[in-house]
Short mmCIF file of C-alpha atoms in Angstrom, two decimals:
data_model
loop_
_atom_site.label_atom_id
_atom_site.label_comp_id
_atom_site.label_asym_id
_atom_site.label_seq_id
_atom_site.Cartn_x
_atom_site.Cartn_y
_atom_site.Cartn_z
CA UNK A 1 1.51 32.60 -1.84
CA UNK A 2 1.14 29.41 0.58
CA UNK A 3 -2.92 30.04 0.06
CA UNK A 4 -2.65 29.59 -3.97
CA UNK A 5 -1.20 25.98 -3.33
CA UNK A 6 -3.94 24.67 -0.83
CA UNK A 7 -6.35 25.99 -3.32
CA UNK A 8 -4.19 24.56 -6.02
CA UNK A 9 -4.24 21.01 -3.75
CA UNK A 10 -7.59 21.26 -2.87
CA UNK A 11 -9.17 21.33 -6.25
CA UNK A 12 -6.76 19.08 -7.32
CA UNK A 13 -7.94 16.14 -4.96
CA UNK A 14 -12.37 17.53 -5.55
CA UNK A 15 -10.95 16.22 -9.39
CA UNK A 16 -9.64 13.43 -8.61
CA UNK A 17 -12.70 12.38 -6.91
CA UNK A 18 -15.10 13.89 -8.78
CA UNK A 19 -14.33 12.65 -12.32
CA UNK A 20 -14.71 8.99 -11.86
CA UNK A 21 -17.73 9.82 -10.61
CA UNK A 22 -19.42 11.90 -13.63
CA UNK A 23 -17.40 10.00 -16.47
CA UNK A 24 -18.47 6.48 -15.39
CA UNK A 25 -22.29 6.95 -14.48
CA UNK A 26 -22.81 3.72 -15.63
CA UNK A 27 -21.70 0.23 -15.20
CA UNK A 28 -18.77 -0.90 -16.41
CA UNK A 29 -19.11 -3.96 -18.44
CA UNK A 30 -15.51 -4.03 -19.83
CA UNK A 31 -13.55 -6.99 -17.87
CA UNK A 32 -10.22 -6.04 -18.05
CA UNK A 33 -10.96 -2.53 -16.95
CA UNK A 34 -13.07 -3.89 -13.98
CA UNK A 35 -9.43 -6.21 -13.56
CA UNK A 36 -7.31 -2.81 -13.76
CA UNK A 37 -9.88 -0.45 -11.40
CA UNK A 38 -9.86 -3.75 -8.50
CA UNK A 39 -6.58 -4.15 -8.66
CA UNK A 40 -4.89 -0.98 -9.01
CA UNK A 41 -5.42 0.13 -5.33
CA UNK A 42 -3.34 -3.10 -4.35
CA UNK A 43 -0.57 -2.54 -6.97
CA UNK A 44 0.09 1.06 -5.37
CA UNK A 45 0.13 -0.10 -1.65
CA UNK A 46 2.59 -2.99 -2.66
CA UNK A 47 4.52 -0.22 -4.44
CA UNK A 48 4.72 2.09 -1.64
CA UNK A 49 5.16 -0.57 1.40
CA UNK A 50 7.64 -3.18 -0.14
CA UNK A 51 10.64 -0.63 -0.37
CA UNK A 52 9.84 0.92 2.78
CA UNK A 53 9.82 -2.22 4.01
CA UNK A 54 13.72 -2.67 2.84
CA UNK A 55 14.80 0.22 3.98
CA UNK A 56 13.49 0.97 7.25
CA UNK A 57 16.11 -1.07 9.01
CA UNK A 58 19.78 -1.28 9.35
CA UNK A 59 19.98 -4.44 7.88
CA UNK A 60 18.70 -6.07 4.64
CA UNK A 61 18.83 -9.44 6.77
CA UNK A 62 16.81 -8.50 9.38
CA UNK A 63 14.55 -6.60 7.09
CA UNK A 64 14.08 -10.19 5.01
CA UNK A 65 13.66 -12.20 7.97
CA UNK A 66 10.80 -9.47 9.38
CA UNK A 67 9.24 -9.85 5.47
CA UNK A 68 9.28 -13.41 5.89
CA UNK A 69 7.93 -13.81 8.86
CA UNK A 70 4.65 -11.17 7.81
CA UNK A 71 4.59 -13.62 4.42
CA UNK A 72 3.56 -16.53 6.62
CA UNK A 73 1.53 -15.42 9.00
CA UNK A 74 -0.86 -13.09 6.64
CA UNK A 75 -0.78 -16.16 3.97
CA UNK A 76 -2.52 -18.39 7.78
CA UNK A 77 -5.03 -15.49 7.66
CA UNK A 78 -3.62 -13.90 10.91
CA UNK A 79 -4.74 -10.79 12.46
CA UNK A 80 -2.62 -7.42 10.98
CA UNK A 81 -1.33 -6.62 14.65
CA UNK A 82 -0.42 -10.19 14.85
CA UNK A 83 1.37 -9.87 11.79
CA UNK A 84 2.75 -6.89 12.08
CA UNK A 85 3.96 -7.47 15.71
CA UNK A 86 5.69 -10.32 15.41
CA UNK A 87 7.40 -8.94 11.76
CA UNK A 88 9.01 -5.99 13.97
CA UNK A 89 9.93 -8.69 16.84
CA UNK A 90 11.49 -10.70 13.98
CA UNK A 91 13.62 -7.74 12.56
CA UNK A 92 14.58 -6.75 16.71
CA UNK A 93 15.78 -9.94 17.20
CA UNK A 94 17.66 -10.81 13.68
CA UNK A 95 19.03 -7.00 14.66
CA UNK A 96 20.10 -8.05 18.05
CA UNK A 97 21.69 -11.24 17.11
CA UNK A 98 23.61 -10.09 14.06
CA UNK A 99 25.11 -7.13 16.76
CA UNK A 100 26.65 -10.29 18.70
#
């Protein structure tokens, strides 16, 4: 039973992959589907890391302080382990003092 759904997965993700390939063989001249195929893989990150982002803590506050904080420093262009450590040093702290 268990082997019919990895085969079941497997060809699943070869179509995924192998469609765009053979239905778009050549360029695509359309702008606003060149606008929809650039910017879809950043729509679906955002989608998938901002409510993680809200609920990984035990706070809201501390979660929107640690949001803030990775706001500014990846709008300066820092490093992402820059960004991301001080973000989680941000939430510690916010977590810390709001336990006082």
């Amino acid at each position: 039973m268990m082997i019919k759904y990895i085969f079941l997965m497997a060809i699943t993700t070869y179509l995924i992959r192998m469609l765009p390939l053979t239905l778009f063989q050549k360029e695509i001249k359309n702008k606003y589907i060149k606008r929809v195929l650039y910017y879809t893989p950043y729509a679906c990150l955002t989608a998938m890391t901002v409510p993680a982002i809200f609920y990984s803590t035990s706070s809201v506050l501390s979660a929107l302080a640690g949001f803030a904080v990775a706001l500014v420093l990846g709008y300066q262009k820092k490093s992402l382990p820059k960004v991301a450590i001080f973000a989680c040093v941000t939430v510690f702290l916010v977590e810390r003092l709001m336990g006082l």
